[in-house]
Structure formats: C-alpha cells, structure tokens
CSV table of C-alpha atoms in Angstrom, one decimal:
chain,number,residue,atom,x,y,z
A,1,MET,CA,-40.9,-1.9,-56.8
A,2,LYS,CA,-44.3,-0.3,-57.0
A,3,LYS,CA,-43.4,1.5,-60.2
A,4,LEU,CA,-42.2,-1.8,-61.7
A,5,ILE,CA,-45.4,-3.5,-60.7
A,6,ILE,CA,-47.5,-0.7,-62.2
A,7,SER,CA,-45.6,-0.7,-65.4
A,8,VAL,CA,-46.1,-4.4,-65.9
A,9,ALA,CA,-49.8,-4.0,-65.2
A,10,MET,CA,-50.1,-1.3,-67.8
A,11,MET,CA,-48.1,-3.3,-70.3
A,12,ALA,CA,-50.6,-6.2,-69.9
A,13,LEU,CA,-53.5,-3.9,-70.1
A,14,LEU,CA,-52.4,-2.2,-73.3
A,15,SER,CA,-51.6,-5.6,-74.9
A,16,CYS,CA,-54.9,-7.3,-74.2
A,17,GLN,CA,-57.7,-4.8,-73.6
A,18,SER,CA,-59.3,-2.3,-75.8
A,19,LEU,CA,-61.2,0.5,-74.0
A,20,ASP,CA,-64.6,1.7,-75.2
A,21,ILE,CA,-63.6,5.4,-75.1
A,22,PRO,CA,-63.8,7.6,-78.3
A,23,ALA,CA,-60.4,8.8,-79.6
A,24,PRO,CA,-59.8,12.5,-79.4
A,25,ASP,CA,-60.6,14.6,-82.5
A,26,ALA,CA,-57.3,16.2,-83.3
A,27,GLN,CA,-58.4,18.3,-86.3
A,28,VAL,CA,-58.1,22.0,-85.8
A,29,ASN,CA,-58.1,25.2,-87.8
A,30,CYS,CA,-55.5,27.6,-86.5
A,31,THR,CA,-54.7,31.2,-87.6
A,32,ILE,CA,-52.0,31.9,-85.1
A,33,ALA,CA,-48.9,33.1,-87.0
A,34,THR,CA,-45.7,34.4,-85.4
A,35,THR,CA,-43.3,34.2,-88.3
A,36,THR,CA,-42.5,37.9,-87.9
A,37,HIS,CA,-41.3,37.4,-84.3
A,38,PRO,CA,-37.5,38.2,-84.1
A,39,LYS,CA,-36.7,34.8,-82.6
A,40,HIS,CA,-39.2,32.7,-84.7
A,41,ALA,CA,-36.5,30.7,-86.4
A,42,ALA,CA,-34.7,29.9,-83.1
A,43,TYR,CA,-37.9,28.8,-81.3
A,44,GLN,CA,-39.2,26.8,-84.2
A,45,GLY,CA,-35.9,25.2,-84.7
A,46,LEU,CA,-35.8,24.1,-81.1
A,47,LEU,CA,-39.3,22.4,-81.3
A,48,ASP,CA,-38.4,20.8,-84.6
A,49,ARG,CA,-35.2,19.4,-83.1
A,50,TYR,CA,-36.9,17.9,-80.1
A,51,THR,CA,-39.7,16.3,-82.1
A,52,ALA,CA,-37.1,14.8,-84.4
A,53,GLN,CA,-35.6,13.2,-81.3
A,54,GLY,CA,-38.8,11.3,-80.5
A,55,ILE,CA,-41.4,13.7,-79.0
A,56,PRO,CA,-44.6,13.2,-81.2
A,57,GLY,CA,-45.9,16.8,-80.7
A,58,LEU,CA,-44.6,19.8,-78.8
A,59,ASN,CA,-46.3,23.1,-78.2
A,60,LEU,CA,-44.6,26.3,-76.9
A,61,LEU,CA,-45.8,29.8,-75.8
A,62,LEU,CA,-43.1,32.3,-74.7
A,63,ASP,CA,-44.2,35.8,-73.8
A,64,HIS,CA,-41.2,38.2,-73.4
A,65,PRO,CA,-41.6,41.9,-72.5
A,66,VAL,CA,-39.2,43.0,-75.3
A,67,ASP,CA,-39.5,40.4,-78.0
A,68,GLY,CA,-43.3,39.9,-77.6
A,69,CYS,CA,-45.3,36.6,-77.6
A,70,TRP,CA,-44.3,33.7,-79.7
A,71,GLN,CA,-46.5,30.6,-80.2
A,72,GLY,CA,-45.6,27.6,-82.2
A,73,ALA,CA,-45.8,23.8,-82.5
A,74,ALA,CA,-44.0,20.9,-84.1
A,75,GLY,CA,-44.7,17.3,-84.7
A,76,TYR,CA,-48.0,15.6,-84.8
A,77,ALA,CA,-51.3,15.8,-82.9
A,78,ASP,CA,-52.2,12.4,-84.3
A,79,VAL,CA,-49.2,10.4,-85.6
A,80,GLU,CA,-51.3,7.7,-87.3
A,81,ALA,CA,-53.5,10.2,-89.1
A,82,GLY,CA,-50.7,12.5,-90.0
A,83,ILE,CA,-52.4,15.5,-88.3
A,84,PRO,CA,-49.8,18.2,-87.4
A,85,LEU,CA,-49.9,19.7,-84.0
A,86,SER,CA,-50.8,23.4,-84.0
A,87,PRO,CA,-50.5,26.3,-81.5
A,88,CYS,CA,-54.3,26.1,-81.2
A,89,HIS,CA,-54.7,22.6,-80.0
A,90,ARG,CA,-56.2,22.1,-76.5
A,91,MET,CA,-53.7,20.3,-74.4
A,92,ILE,CA,-54.0,17.9,-71.4
A,93,THR,CA,-52.6,19.8,-68.4
A,94,ALA,CA,-52.7,17.2,-65.5
A,95,SER,CA,-51.5,18.7,-62.2
A,96,LEU,CA,-51.6,22.3,-63.5
A,97,ILE,CA,-55.1,22.0,-62.0
A,98,LYS,CA,-53.7,22.4,-58.5
A,99,SER,CA,-53.1,26.1,-59.2
A,100,TYR,CA,-56.7,26.5,-60.3
A,101,ILE,CA,-57.9,24.8,-57.1
A,102,ALA,CA,-55.8,27.1,-55.1
A,103,VAL,CA,-57.2,30.2,-56.8
A,104,ILE,CA,-60.8,29.2,-56.0
A,105,VAL,CA,-60.0,28.4,-52.4
A,106,LEU,CA,-58.2,31.8,-52.1
A,107,GLN,CA,-61.3,33.5,-53.7
A,108,LEU,CA,-63.5,31.9,-51.1
A,109,ALA,CA,-61.2,33.1,-48.3
A,110,GLU,CA,-61.3,36.6,-49.8
A,111,GLU,CA,-65.1,36.4,-49.6
A,112,GLY,CA,-65.1,35.3,-46.0
A,113,LYS,CA,-66.5,31.9,-46.7
A,114,LEU,CA,-63.6,30.2,-45.1
A,115,SER,CA,-60.2,30.9,-43.5
A,116,LEU,CA,-56.9,29.4,-44.5
A,117,GLU,CA,-56.3,28.6,-40.9
A,118,ASP,CA,-59.4,26.5,-40.6
A,119,GLN,CA,-59.3,22.8,-40.3
A,120,LEU,CA,-61.6,20.8,-42.5
A,121,THR,CA,-63.8,19.5,-39.7
A,122,PRO,CA,-66.4,22.3,-39.9
A,123,TYR,CA,-66.9,21.6,-43.6
A,124,LEU,CA,-66.4,17.9,-44.5
A,125,ASP,CA,-67.7,14.6,-43.2
A,126,GLU,CA,-66.0,13.8,-39.9
A,127,LYS,CA,-66.2,10.1,-40.6
A,128,LEU,CA,-64.1,10.6,-43.7
A,129,LEU,CA,-61.6,12.9,-42.1
A,130,ARG,CA,-60.8,10.8,-39.1
A,131,ARG,CA,-59.8,7.9,-41.3
A,132,ILE,CA,-57.4,10.0,-43.4
A,133,PRO,CA,-53.9,10.7,-42.0
A,134,ASN,CA,-54.0,14.2,-40.5
A,135,GLY,CA,-57.5,14.7,-41.9
A,136,GLN,CA,-58.8,16.2,-38.7
A,137,THR,CA,-55.7,18.3,-37.8
A,138,ALA,CA,-54.2,19.8,-41.0
A,139,THR,CA,-55.3,23.3,-42.0
A,140,ILE,CA,-56.5,24.5,-45.4
A,141,ARG,CA,-53.3,26.5,-45.7
A,142,GLN,CA,-51.2,23.3,-45.0
A,143,LEU,CA,-53.2,21.4,-47.7
A,144,LEU,CA,-52.5,24.2,-50.2
A,145,GLN,CA,-48.8,24.1,-49.3
A,146,CYS,CA,-48.6,20.3,-49.5
A,147,ARG,CA,-47.5,20.4,-45.8
A,148,SER,CA,-50.4,18.5,-44.4
A,149,GLY,CA,-48.2,15.4,-43.9
A,150,MET,CA,-50.7,13.4,-46.0
A,151,PRO,CA,-49.2,10.6,-48.2
A,152,ASP,CA,-49.9,10.6,-51.9
A,153,VAL,CA,-52.8,8.6,-53.3
A,154,PHE,CA,-50.4,7.3,-56.0
A,155,GLU,CA,-48.3,5.7,-53.2
A,156,THR,CA,-51.2,3.4,-52.5
A,157,ASP,CA,-52.8,0.6,-54.5
A,158,PHE,CA,-55.0,3.1,-56.4
A,159,LEU,CA,-53.1,3.2,-59.7
A,160,LEU,CA,-52.9,-0.5,-59.9
A,161,ASP,CA,-56.6,-0.8,-59.3
A,162,PHE,CA,-57.3,1.9,-61.9
A,163,LEU,CA,-55.3,0.1,-64.5
A,164,ASN,CA,-57.2,-3.1,-63.8
A,165,GLN,CA,-60.5,-1.2,-64.4
A,166,PRO,CA,-59.4,1.8,-66.5
A,167,THR,CA,-62.8,3.0,-67.5
A,168,ARG,CA,-64.1,3.1,-64.0
A,169,GLN,CA,-65.0,6.6,-62.7
A,170,TYR,CA,-63.9,7.4,-59.2
A,171,SER,CA,-65.6,9.9,-57.0
A,172,MET,CA,-63.4,12.1,-54.8
A,173,GLU,CA,-64.6,10.1,-51.7
A,174,GLU,CA,-63.6,6.9,-53.4
A,175,LEU,CA,-60.1,8.2,-54.2
A,176,MET,CA,-59.6,9.3,-50.6
A,177,ARG,CA,-60.5,5.8,-49.3
A,178,TYR,CA,-57.1,4.7,-50.6
A,179,LEU,CA,-55.6,6.8,-47.7
A,180,TYR,CA,-57.8,5.2,-45.0
A,181,GLY,CA,-55.6,4.0,-42.2
A,182,VAL,CA,-52.4,4.9,-43.9
A,183,LYS,CA,-49.6,6.2,-41.7
A,184,PRO,CA,-48.9,10.0,-42.1
A,185,ALA,CA,-45.8,11.0,-44.0
A,186,ALA,CA,-45.1,13.8,-41.5
A,187,ALA,CA,-46.9,15.9,-38.9
A,188,PRO,CA,-49.0,18.8,-40.2
A,189,GLY,CA,-46.7,21.7,-41.1
A,190,GLU,CA,-43.5,19.7,-40.6
A,191,ARG,CA,-42.3,19.5,-44.2
A,192,PHE,CA,-43.3,19.6,-47.9
A,193,TYR,CA,-44.8,16.3,-49.2
A,194,TYR,CA,-46.4,16.5,-52.6
A,195,GLY,CA,-49.7,14.6,-52.8
A,196,ASP,CA,-52.9,14.6,-54.7
A,197,GLY,CA,-55.0,13.9,-51.6
A,198,ASN,CA,-54.4,17.5,-50.5
A,199,PHE,CA,-56.1,18.8,-53.5
A,200,ILE,CA,-58.9,16.2,-53.7
A,201,LEU,CA,-59.9,17.4,-50.2
A,202,LEU,CA,-59.7,21.0,-51.3
A,203,SER,CA,-61.9,20.2,-54.3
A,204,MET,CA,-64.4,18.6,-51.9
A,205,LEU,CA,-64.2,21.7,-49.8
A,206,ILE,CA,-65.0,23.9,-52.9
A,207,GLU,CA,-68.1,21.8,-53.7
A,208,LYS,CA,-69.3,22.1,-50.0
A,209,VAL,CA,-68.7,25.9,-49.7
A,210,ASP,CA,-69.3,27.1,-53.2
A,211,ALA,CA,-70.7,25.0,-56.1
A,212,PRO,CA,-70.2,21.8,-58.1
A,213,LEU,CA,-66.7,21.9,-59.5
A,214,LYS,CA,-67.6,22.4,-63.2
A,215,GLU,CA,-69.8,25.4,-62.3
A,216,SER,CA,-67.1,26.8,-59.9
A,217,TYR,CA,-64.3,26.6,-62.5
A,218,GLN,CA,-66.5,28.1,-65.2
A,219,THR,CA,-67.8,31.1,-63.2
A,220,ARG,CA,-64.7,31.8,-61.1
A,221,ILE,CA,-61.9,31.2,-63.6
A,222,PHE,CA,-62.9,30.6,-67.2
A,223,ASP,CA,-65.6,33.3,-67.4
A,224,ARG,CA,-63.5,35.9,-65.6
A,225,LEU,CA,-60.7,35.3,-68.0
A,226,GLY,CA,-62.9,35.1,-71.1
A,227,SER,CA,-61.4,31.7,-71.8
A,228,THR,CA,-63.0,29.8,-74.6
A,229,ASP,CA,-60.5,27.0,-75.0
A,230,ALA,CA,-60.3,25.8,-71.3
A,231,PHE,CA,-62.6,23.1,-70.0
A,232,LEU,CA,-63.0,20.9,-66.9
A,233,VAL,CA,-63.6,17.3,-68.0
A,234,GLU,CA,-65.4,15.1,-65.5
A,235,GLN,CA,-66.5,12.3,-67.8
A,236,PRO,CA,-64.6,10.7,-70.8
A,237,ASP,CA,-67.3,11.7,-73.3
A,238,GLU,CA,-66.8,15.4,-72.2
A,239,LEU,CA,-63.4,15.6,-73.7
A,240,PRO,CA,-63.6,18.5,-76.2
A,241,THR,CA,-62.5,18.4,-79.8
A,242,GLN,CA,-59.1,19.6,-81.0
A,243,VAL,CA,-57.3,17.5,-78.3
A,244,PRO,CA,-54.2,15.7,-79.6
A,245,ALA,CA,-53.9,11.9,-79.3
A,246,SER,CA,-51.7,10.7,-76.4
A,247,TYR,CA,-48.6,8.6,-76.7
A,248,TRP,CA,-46.4,6.5,-74.4
A,249,ASP,CA,-42.8,5.5,-75.0
A,250,ARG,CA,-43.2,2.4,-72.8
A,251,TYR,CA,-39.6,1.2,-73.0
A,252,GLY,CA,-37.8,4.5,-73.5
A,253,ASN,CA,-36.6,3.3,-76.9
A,254,GLY,CA,-38.4,5.8,-79.1
A,255,VAL,CA,-41.3,3.4,-80.0
A,256,LEU,CA,-44.6,5.2,-79.4
A,257,GLU,CA,-47.9,3.6,-78.5
A,258,ASN,CA,-51.2,5.4,-78.7
A,259,VAL,CA,-52.7,5.5,-75.2
A,260,SER,CA,-55.4,8.0,-75.8
A,261,ASP,CA,-58.1,5.8,-74.3
A,262,ILE,CA,-56.1,5.3,-71.1
A,263,GLN,CA,-55.2,9.1,-70.9
A,264,THR,CA,-58.9,10.1,-71.5
A,265,ALA,CA,-60.0,7.7,-68.7
A,266,LEU,CA,-57.4,9.1,-66.4
A,267,ILE,CA,-58.3,12.7,-67.0
A,268,ALA,CA,-61.9,12.1,-66.0
A,269,GLY,CA,-61.2,9.4,-63.4
A,270,LEU,CA,-59.0,11.5,-61.2
A,271,ALA,CA,-61.8,13.6,-59.8
A,272,GLY,CA,-60.7,16.7,-57.9
A,273,THR,CA,-57.0,16.6,-59.0
A,274,ASP,CA,-57.1,16.5,-62.8
A,275,GLY,CA,-59.3,17.4,-65.7
A,276,VAL,CA,-58.4,20.8,-67.1
A,277,VAL,CA,-57.9,20.7,-70.9
A,278,SER,CA,-56.8,24.0,-72.3
A,279,SER,CA,-55.1,25.8,-75.2
A,280,LEU,CA,-51.7,27.4,-74.3
A,281,SER,CA,-53.2,30.8,-74.9
A,282,ASP,CA,-55.7,30.2,-72.2
A,283,LEU,CA,-53.1,28.9,-69.8
A,284,ALA,CA,-51.1,32.1,-70.4
A,285,SER,CA,-54.3,34.1,-69.6
A,286,PHE,CA,-54.6,32.2,-66.3
A,287,MET,CA,-51.0,33.2,-65.4
A,288,ASP,CA,-51.6,36.8,-66.4
A,289,GLY,CA,-54.9,36.8,-64.5
A,290,LEU,CA,-53.1,35.8,-61.3
A,291,ARG,CA,-50.7,38.7,-61.5
A,292,LYS,CA,-53.0,41.4,-62.8
A,293,GLY,CA,-55.8,41.1,-60.3
A,294,VAL,CA,-58.4,39.4,-62.5
A,295,LEU,CA,-58.5,36.3,-60.3
A,296,LEU,CA,-57.1,37.4,-57.0
A,297,SER,CA,-56.3,40.4,-54.9
A,298,ALA,CA,-52.7,41.5,-54.9
A,299,ALA,CA,-52.4,40.3,-51.3
A,300,SER,CA,-53.8,36.8,-52.1
A,301,TYR,CA,-51.5,36.5,-55.1
A,302,GLN,CA,-48.5,37.4,-52.9
A,303,GLU,CA,-49.5,34.7,-50.4
A,304,MET,CA,-49.7,32.3,-53.2
A,305,VAL,CA,-46.2,32.9,-54.4
A,306,ASP,CA,-44.7,33.4,-50.9
A,307,VAL,CA,-42.9,30.0,-51.1
A,308,ILE,CA,-41.3,28.0,-48.3
A,309,ALA,CA,-38.0,26.6,-49.4
A,310,ILE,CA,-37.7,22.8,-49.8
A,311,PRO,CA,-34.4,21.5,-48.3
A,312,ASP,CA,-32.0,19.6,-50.5
A,313,GLY,CA,-33.0,15.9,-50.7
A,314,GLN,CA,-36.7,16.6,-50.0
A,315,SER,CA,-37.7,18.1,-53.4
A,316,GLN,CA,-40.4,16.5,-55.4
A,317,GLN,CA,-41.7,17.4,-58.9
A,318,ASN,CA,-38.5,19.6,-59.4
A,319,TYR,CA,-39.8,22.3,-57.0
A,320,VAL,CA,-37.3,24.0,-54.8
A,321,GLY,CA,-40.0,25.9,-52.9
A,322,TYR,CA,-43.7,25.7,-52.7
A,323,GLY,CA,-46.4,28.3,-51.8
A,324,LEU,CA,-50.2,27.9,-52.1
A,325,GLY,CA,-50.8,25.6,-55.0
A,326,ILE,CA,-47.8,27.0,-56.9
A,327,GLY,CA,-44.2,26.0,-56.9
A,328,GLN,CA,-40.8,27.7,-57.3
A,329,VAL,CA,-38.5,26.3,-59.9
A,330,LYS,CA,-34.8,27.2,-60.5
A,331,VAL,CA,-33.2,26.2,-63.8
A,332,SER,CA,-29.7,27.4,-64.8
A,333,GLY,CA,-29.9,30.4,-62.5
A,334,GLU,CA,-33.3,31.6,-63.5
A,335,THR,CA,-36.2,31.5,-61.0
A,336,TRP,CA,-39.7,30.6,-62.2
A,337,TYR,CA,-43.1,30.3,-60.4
A,338,GLY,CA,-45.8,28.0,-61.6
A,339,SER,CA,-46.9,24.3,-62.0
A,340,PHE,CA,-45.8,21.1,-63.7
A,341,GLY,CA,-48.2,18.5,-65.1
A,342,ASN,CA,-46.9,14.9,-65.4
A,343,HIS,CA,-49.1,12.2,-67.0
A,344,VAL,CA,-49.1,8.8,-68.7
A,345,GLY,CA,-49.6,10.3,-72.2
A,346,SER,CA,-48.8,14.0,-71.8
A,347,ALA,CA,-46.9,16.6,-69.9
A,348,ALA,CA,-47.4,20.3,-69.4
A,349,MET,CA,-45.9,23.3,-67.6
A,350,MET,CA,-47.0,27.0,-67.0
A,351,LEU,CA,-44.3,29.2,-65.5
A,352,TYR,CA,-43.6,32.9,-64.9
A,353,ASN,CA,-40.2,34.5,-64.3
A,354,PRO,CA,-40.8,37.8,-62.3
A,355,THR,CA,-37.3,39.1,-62.8
A,356,ARG,CA,-37.5,38.7,-66.6
A,357,GLN,CA,-41.3,39.3,-66.7
A,358,THR,CA,-41.6,36.3,-69.0
A,359,THR,CA,-44.3,33.6,-69.3
A,360,LEU,CA,-43.4,30.1,-70.4
A,361,ILE,CA,-46.1,27.6,-71.3
A,362,MET,CA,-45.2,24.3,-72.8
A,363,ALA,CA,-47.0,21.0,-73.5
A,364,GLN,CA,-46.4,17.7,-75.2
A,365,ASN,CA,-48.5,14.7,-76.1
A,366,VAL,CA,-46.1,12.0,-74.9
A,367,GLY,CA,-46.1,10.8,-71.3
A,368,THR,CA,-43.4,11.5,-68.6
A,369,PHE,CA,-45.0,9.7,-65.6
A,370,PHE,CA,-43.1,6.4,-66.0
A,371,ASN,CA,-40.0,7.7,-67.8
A,372,ASP,CA,-37.3,9.5,-65.8
A,373,ALA,CA,-35.4,10.4,-69.0
A,374,ALA,CA,-38.5,12.0,-70.5
A,375,LYS,CA,-39.1,14.0,-67.3
A,376,GLN,CA,-35.5,15.3,-67.4
A,377,ARG,CA,-35.8,16.2,-71.1
A,378,PHE,CA,-39.1,18.0,-70.7
A,379,PHE,CA,-39.0,19.6,-67.3
A,380,TYR,CA,-35.4,20.6,-67.3
A,381,GLU,CA,-33.5,20.4,-70.6
A,382,LEU,CA,-36.2,22.0,-72.7
A,383,ILE,CA,-36.5,24.9,-70.2
A,384,VAL,CA,-32.7,25.5,-70.3
A,385,GLU,CA,-32.9,25.6,-74.1
A,386,VAL,CA,-35.8,28.1,-74.1
A,387,GLU,CA,-34.0,30.3,-71.6
A,388,LYS,CA,-30.9,30.4,-73.9
A,389,ILE,CA,-33.1,31.7,-76.7
A,390,ALA,CA,-35.3,34.1,-74.7
A,391,PHE,CA,-32.6,35.7,-72.5
A,392,GLU,CA,-29.5,35.8,-74.7
C-alpha cells in the first residue's frame, strides 16, 4: 500500500510541478577504446540488445584476469538531446555509498579512534539516540552489518514528504527524526534488516570523530585512490558535469520520463546515505583499493567480507549474506561481493568475484526503485548474461 501511495504522489508531482534544479550536463569527451578486447563484440552486443529493449543508457566495466578489462556503453546519456552514453560518464551510484561509509569507519577503528564494539552513546547526542529504535544499544558493528534491528527510513512517511517538497534539503538529524518512536524491527544482532538509518548514524559518527563528510571522503578515499571522477554531492548545484540525465519508466510500458530534477534532489537530499557520483573506472579503483591494501589493512578487509548468511525468506536487496557495509550475491552459481544501488532514475552495482578474480561494475540511467521488473532485469538477468560471456 505504501508503494502505491508513493507512486501516486510522484505521478502527481511530475505532472504538475517543475523543479528549479539545473539539468545535468551530459556532454563528455571520451578516449576509452576497447575494440581490441577478445570479447568486445559479445559485451557490446549485450549492451546494445538491452538498450534496444528499453534501457536508455547502460554502462559496463568487466575486468577479467585473462581477457583484461573491457569498458563500454550503449544508448543515450540524454535521450532528448541525442547524446550517446560513453564509458567516461559519471554515474549516479545511490546505495553503493554504504561501502564507502564502512571503509571510513573501519579506517577510524584501525587508527584507534573508535571500536566496532562501541555503542553510539559516547559519540552522538543521547537525546537523539534514545528516541531511535535501538539507538542506545546497537553497536557500530551491528550498524555496519544492518543487524541493529533499526527499521528503514523508507518505511516511514519520509519519501512521501520528500516528494511533496522535492527540493528541500534534509540534514542527517532530520532524516533520523522519521524513526523517532518507531518500533524496532528486531533486537540488536538478531537478524539482518537493511535500512538507511544505520548508515546515516554512521555518517554522523564520521563527522563527530573525523571531519565533515566531504572532507573525509576526499582525503580518506578519493585522494588515496587518485580518483578524479568521483565526487560526494551534498547540494543539487554541486552535481558535476558529465552526468547522464535520469529516466523513469513509470508504468513499466517502455515510455520514459526525464526525472533528472527529482533524481538530483534525491542525491543531495539523502544526506549520509547517498551522494557519490563516479565514473565506472573510479568505482573499479575503489574495489581494487579494498583488496590491495590502499584503503584498509588485510585484516579489516577480511572483516568487511566475512559475511553472515541471510536465511531464505529474509533476504533484501538480493543479498544472501552481509558483512560490514558489503553484501554477498549469488547468481547462477557464481559468488560475488559488493553493493547494489537502487534509485528513482538510476541503478548501479559494483561486484568482485574472488574465485574468478573478476570485477563487474555496471550502471544505467533509468530507475529501478518502483519497478520490480526493472530490478530483476538489472540486478539479476544482466549479471547472468555478463557471466556467460566472461566465464565461458
């Protein structure tokens, strides 16, 4: 029922209100060329086939230890302007940010500035914590594992309120108020329950223990990796250039609507749990940096991917196990570790297969949040198709 109400609200919003947010500048010069890759035709053909079936723009990076790295794109960054999507475009990543948050928290633990077994009460406002379900009892580790028992902010009236005032900017404290007095979904540590509130609180913790989020991301992640195409967006006017327009297939009938203004507002409005815009190359660098000791010690990385299995019937976001800000995904017999990003006008994934030593990064500029068929196509069917090409 809540999804239906929200969908109706968004329909009314898009039909009667124009937002004063600049459209993304989708123009980009790109020199990436992988036509000599042994599987170029197969990967490019896959992207072309899916964009022909209704995805406006689709971007893929597949790094295989034998075949090498292939990057490519198909479709449009801006359908109305006829601008093709390229491998160099900076894509909206949504919940992929949760892995970034986890990395910074683990770095702070390595430096002795906090312990994963700590509760939040020594760091954050007690008045805030006691009004949040399990706010005073859940540990930092349980927040990272999505085992705090905290409900999701999106299960409250937040999304409906946001759509009624889509250009309003919410602080992290304002987002957490939607959980005031809400009944816990479980006791701390009892079970996996995916929720953005966990990572909003962790972002507040980062600002308390380390630095403002933009500074922390820049110095602790982007600078260490040498990333030049990854940004944390905190205000709509900070959206960098070379970002594709965002689209929504509202009715699931292949008719696309440009919702770039809504998407831009959401990126900046979901403080502490959204906001990273990145090229696929820089997302791959992040995944490489995790494994190769650039971002974390080997021990911290192992903790991050030491997942707890999620029982059948309790899985959310297609994860079958979850560690510290990173999930385990099993598709057609292959096991991957990474994150999914699910948004109104975009979707993204960054995955690593340790058995195959293969990195898979993918992004599109059409939303999956309100469309179960689009979720299935992007987060499952496309992965299966990529696996067939990569591992044949």
